[in-house]
Amino acid sequence: MELPSKILEQAVDALATLPGVGKRSALRYALHLMKSDEGEVADFLSAIGRLKTDLHHCQRCHCVSDTPICPICSSPKRMQNIICVVENIQDVMALENTQQYRGLYHVLGGVISPIDGIGINDLNIGSLLERVRQEQPTEVILALPTTMEGDTTNFYINKQLQQFPGLTVSTIARGISIGDNLEYADEVTLGRSIANRIPFNTIKN
Amino acid sequence: MELPSKILEQAVDALATLPGVGKRSALRYALHLMKSDEGEVADFLSAIGRLKTDLHHCQRCHCVSDTPICPICSSPKRMQNIICVVENIQDVMALENTQQYRGLYHVLGGVISPIDGIGINDLNIGSLLERVRQEQPTEVILALPTTMEGDTTNFYINKQLQQFPGLTVSTIARGISIGDNLEYADEVTLGRSIANRIPFNTIKN
């Protein structure tokens, strides 16, 4: 697709760097912005620019925050003795949306992945251990993705947490999704869900 | 979806104003931009900002252009005696992609639509008539959408162009799409394509 203007082309190329946005969508966005009022575009640009200038990460849990300590960490309503370890900020939001968890979080910023060149020192694992040492929680929940990389990270963190006697290390339940038919579940999930079966009377709804 | 930061929320709201972008995609874009280098984000913002500051419209055909007269209008390779009237810039690009048209364009900037409050004076119809008067082309091709609004605009422009004797006013061919089965074509298209049938030997491939 040849564009009649270099400036339009550069804007399209910029918008096409967004994840999952192709040239055609990027062109649609660019033409929309071109037609918008100058004030609207200025607001659009300043809102995005502030992501780099004004947005901080919580010093305690590494989640995004407008303040040095995020609202979750500083809330007196949250249980201070449970830390849930997640991969990224989206996972914090997903767990918050369930309204089932009232403890604190710790955002790793990724999972161990030698293929992508992500090692232990690229993640917030050191600060997690330091935090456990200082805050002395009673439980750390590992809520990482159920992938090879997530499991590797789980194993590593669990091993490191063994140095704290009395600390419970748990992981979120894996198994058949609520509403799923066994027939259509993948073999690995189904196999593990029978191997890791739990007493019926302990189920919480 | 509750976001942990007002600044992130504002960026998400800004990105969600793009056409066809929902909150979830906007969040994905915002987090991507948040993780990008400062330089990358600065380039992104400046490329979009230039859409409002540096992008011009061709004084002759109203297509976007970096120069007062666009590359198509100023090209000596284009036939100067044919003007193709289109609704918007995307249509110019679509026709250019076919590589079948070597004349000039005239971008109306919309079609007559009383429901949307778009009247004759909101479109570049006056400048089209002025252009035909000055440039004296031999043919004007009406390539507007095959909608009620497009047809209304076609009729209006055609009527106005009757004041120029010797000017041919044509419209792009409408009918069954290449590769389509008659069985699945809509009734209106099929009905009109039989009413407007053309001599077999005149078909150009």
Coordinates of N, CA, C and O in Angstrom, one line a residue, chain A residues 57-130:
Chain A
H57 N 6.5 2.8 39.4 CA 6.2 1.4 39.9 C 6.3 1.4 41.4 O 7.1 2.1 42.0
C58 N 5.3 0.7 42.0 CA 5.3 0.6 43.5 C 6.6 0.1 44.0 O 7.1 -0.9 43.5
Q59 N 7.2 0.7 45.0 CA 8.5 0.3 45.5 C 8.4 -1.1 46.2 O 9.4 -1.8 46.3
R60 N 7.2 -1.4 46.6 CA 7.1 -2.6 47.4 C 6.7 -3.8 46.5 O 7.4 -4.8 46.5
C61 N 5.7 -3.7 45.6 CA 5.2 -4.8 44.8 C 5.6 -4.7 43.3 O 5.3 -5.6 42.6
H62 N 6.1 -3.6 42.9 CA 6.5 -3.3 41.5 C 5.3 -3.2 40.5 O 5.5 -3.3 39.3
C63 N 4.1 -3.1 41.0 CA 2.9 -2.9 40.2 C 3.0 -1.4 39.8 O 3.6 -0.6 40.4
V64 N 2.3 -1.0 38.7 CA 2.3 0.4 38.3 C 1.5 1.2 39.4 O 0.6 0.7 40.0
S65 N 1.9 2.5 39.5 CA 1.3 3.3 40.6 C 1.6 4.7 40.3 O 2.6 5.1 39.7
D66 N 0.7 5.6 40.8 CA 0.9 7.0 40.7 C 1.7 7.5 41.9 O 2.2 8.7 41.9
T67 N 1.8 6.7 42.9 CA 2.5 7.1 44.1 C 3.6 6.1 44.4 O 3.6 5.0 43.8
P68 N 4.6 6.5 45.3 CA 5.7 5.5 45.5 C 5.2 4.2 46.0 O 5.8 3.2 45.6
I69 N 4.2 4.1 46.9 CA 3.6 2.9 47.3 C 2.2 2.8 46.7 O 1.4 3.8 46.8
C70 N 1.9 1.7 46.0 CA 0.6 1.6 45.3 C -0.6 1.5 46.3 O -0.4 1.2 47.5
P71 N -1.8 1.8 45.8 CA -3.0 1.7 46.7 C -3.2 0.4 47.3 O -3.7 0.3 48.4
I72 N -2.9 -0.7 46.6 CA -3.1 -2.0 47.2 C -2.2 -2.2 48.4 O -2.6 -2.6 49.5
C73 N -0.9 -1.9 48.2 CA 0.1 -2.1 49.3 C -0.2 -1.2 50.5 O 0.1 -1.6 51.6
S74 N -0.7 0.0 50.2 CA -0.9 0.9 51.3 C -2.3 0.8 51.9 O -2.6 1.5 52.9
S75 N -3.2 -0.1 51.4 CA -4.5 -0.2 51.9 C -4.5 -1.0 53.3 O -4.0 -2.1 53.4
P76 N -5.1 -0.4 54.3 CA -5.2 -1.1 55.6 C -6.2 -2.3 55.5 O -6.2 -3.2 56.4
K77 N -7.0 -2.4 54.4 CA -8.0 -3.4 54.3 C -7.4 -4.7 53.8 O -8.0 -5.8 53.8
R78 N -6.2 -4.6 53.2 CA -5.6 -5.8 52.6 C -4.8 -6.6 53.7 O -4.1 -6.0 54.6
M79 N -4.8 -7.9 53.6 CA -4.1 -8.8 54.5 C -2.6 -8.6 54.2 O -2.2 -8.9 53.1
Q80 N -1.8 -8.3 55.2 CA -0.4 -8.0 55.0 C 0.5 -9.2 55.0 O 1.7 -9.1 54.8
N81 N -0.1 -10.4 55.4 CA 0.7 -11.5 55.6 C 0.7 -12.5 54.4 O 1.2 -13.6 54.6
I82 N 0.0 -12.2 53.3 CA 0.0 -13.0 52.2 C 0.5 -12.3 50.9 O 0.0 -11.2 50.7
I83 N 1.5 -12.9 50.2 CA 2.0 -12.2 49.0 C 1.7 -13.2 47.8 O 2.1 -14.3 47.9
C84 N 1.0 -12.6 46.8 CA 0.8 -13.4 45.6 C 1.8 -13.0 44.5 O 1.8 -11.8 44.1
V85 N 2.6 -13.9 44.0 CA 3.6 -13.6 43.0 C 3.0 -13.8 41.6 O 2.5 -14.9 41.3
V86 N 3.0 -12.7 40.8 CA 2.4 -12.8 39.5 C 3.5 -12.4 38.5 O 4.5 -11.7 38.8
E87 N 3.2 -12.7 37.2 CA 4.2 -12.3 36.1 C 4.2 -10.8 35.8 O 5.2 -10.2 35.7
N88 N 2.9 -10.3 35.7 CA 2.9 -8.9 35.2 C 1.6 -8.2 35.8 O 0.8 -8.8 36.5
I89 N 1.5 -6.9 35.4 CA 0.5 -6.0 35.9 C -0.9 -6.5 35.5 O -1.9 -6.4 36.2
Q90 N -1.0 -7.0 34.2 CA -2.3 -7.6 33.8 C -2.8 -8.6 34.7 O -4.0 -8.7 34.9
D91 N -1.9 -9.5 35.2 CA -2.3 -10.5 36.1 C -2.9 -10.0 37.4 O -3.8 -10.5 38.0
V92 N -2.3 -8.9 37.9 CA -2.8 -8.2 39.1 C -4.2 -7.8 38.9 O -5.1 -8.0 39.7
M93 N -4.4 -7.2 37.7 CA -5.8 -6.7 37.4 C -6.8 -7.8 37.2 O -7.9 -7.8 37.7
A94 N -6.3 -8.9 36.6 CA -7.2 -10.1 36.4 C -7.6 -10.7 37.8 O -8.8 -11.0 38.0
L95 N -6.6 -10.8 38.7 CA -6.9 -11.3 40.0 C -7.8 -10.4 40.8 O -8.7 -10.8 41.5
E96 N -7.5 -9.0 40.7 CA -8.4 -8.0 41.4 C -9.8 -8.1 40.9 O -10.7 -7.9 41.7
N97 N -10.0 -8.4 39.6 CA -11.3 -8.5 39.0 C -12.2 -9.6 39.6 O -13.4 -9.6 39.6
T98 N -11.5 -10.7 40.1 CA -12.2 -11.8 40.7 C -12.8 -11.4 42.0 O -13.7 -12.1 42.5
Q99 N -12.2 -10.4 42.7 CA -12.6 -9.9 44.0 C -12.5 -11.1 45.0 O -13.3 -11.1 46.0
Q100 N -11.6 -12.1 44.8 CA -11.5 -13.2 45.7 C -10.2 -13.2 46.5 O -10.0 -14.0 47.4
Y101 N -9.4 -12.2 46.2 CA -8.1 -12.2 46.9 C -7.9 -10.8 47.6 O -8.1 -9.8 47.0
R102 N -7.6 -10.9 48.9 CA -7.5 -9.7 49.7 C -6.1 -9.4 50.3 O -5.9 -8.7 51.2
G103 N -5.1 -10.2 49.7 CA -3.7 -10.0 50.2 C -2.9 -9.0 49.3 O -3.5 -8.2 48.6
L104 N -1.6 -9.1 49.4 CA -0.7 -8.2 48.6 C -0.2 -9.0 47.3 O -0.4 -10.2 47.2
Y105 N 0.5 -8.2 46.5 CA 1.0 -8.8 45.3 C 2.5 -8.6 45.2 O 3.1 -7.8 46.0
H106 N 3.2 -9.4 44.3 CA 4.6 -9.1 44.0 C 4.7 -9.3 42.5 O 4.5 -10.5 42.0
V107 N 5.0 -8.3 41.7 CA 5.0 -8.4 40.2 C 6.5 -8.7 39.8 O 7.4 -7.9 40.0
L108 N 6.7 -9.9 39.2 CA 8.0 -10.3 38.8 C 8.5 -9.6 37.6 O 9.7 -9.4 37.4
G109 N 7.6 -9.2 36.7 CA 8.0 -8.5 35.5 C 8.4 -9.5 34.4 O 9.1 -9.1 33.4
G110 N 8.0 -10.7 34.5 CA 8.3 -11.8 33.5 C 8.5 -13.1 34.2 O 8.3 -13.2 35.4
V111 N 8.9 -14.1 33.4 CA 9.3 -15.4 33.9 C 10.6 -15.8 33.3 O 11.0 -15.3 32.3
I112 N 11.3 -16.7 34.0 CA 12.6 -17.2 33.6 C 12.4 -17.8 32.2 O 11.6 -18.7 32.0
S113 N 13.2 -17.3 31.2 CA 13.1 -17.9 29.8 C 14.4 -17.7 29.1 O 14.7 -16.7 28.5
P114 N 15.2 -18.8 29.2 CA 16.6 -18.7 28.6 C 16.5 -18.4 27.1 O 17.3 -17.6 26.5
I115 N 15.4 -18.8 26.4 CA 15.3 -18.6 24.9 C 15.2 -17.1 24.7 O 15.7 -16.6 23.7
D116 N 14.4 -16.4 25.5 CA 14.2 -14.9 25.3 C 15.3 -14.1 26.1 O 15.3 -12.9 26.1
G117 N 16.3 -14.9 26.6 CA 17.4 -14.2 27.3 C 17.0 -13.6 28.7 O 17.6 -12.6 29.1
I118 N 15.9 -14.1 29.3 CA 15.4 -13.5 30.5 C 15.9 -14.5 31.7 O 15.4 -15.6 31.8
G119 N 16.8 -14.0 32.5 CA 17.4 -14.8 33.6 C 16.8 -14.3 34.9 O 16.0 -13.4 35.0
I120 N 17.3 -14.9 35.9 CA 16.9 -14.6 37.3 C 17.1 -13.1 37.7 O 16.2 -12.5 38.3
N121 N 18.2 -12.6 37.2 CA 18.5 -11.2 37.6 C 17.7 -10.1 36.9 O 17.7 -9.0 37.2
D122 N 17.0 -10.6 35.8 CA 16.1 -9.6 35.1 C 14.8 -9.5 35.7 O 14.0 -8.7 35.3
L123 N 14.5 -10.4 36.7 CA 13.2 -10.4 37.3 C 13.3 -9.9 38.8 O 14.4 -9.8 39.3
N124 N 12.1 -9.5 39.3 CA 12.1 -9.0 40.7 C 12.1 -10.1 41.7 O 11.2 -10.1 42.6
I125 N 13.0 -11.1 41.6 CA 13.0 -12.2 42.5 C 13.8 -11.8 43.7 O 13.4 -12.2 44.9
G126 N 14.9 -11.1 43.5 CA 15.8 -10.7 44.7 C 15.0 -9.8 45.6 O 15.0 -10.0 46.8
S127 N 14.2 -8.9 45.1 CA 13.4 -8.0 45.9 C 12.3 -8.8 46.6 O 11.8 -8.4 47.7
L128 N 11.8 -9.9 46.0 CA 10.8 -10.8 46.7 C 11.4 -11.4 47.9 O 10.8 -11.4 49.0
L129 N 12.6 -12.0 47.7 CA 13.2 -12.7 48.9 C 13.5 -11.7 50.0 O 13.3 -12.0 51.2
E130 N 14.0 -10.5 49.6 CA 14.3 -9.4 50.6 C 13.0 -9.0 51.3 O 13.0 -8.8 52.5

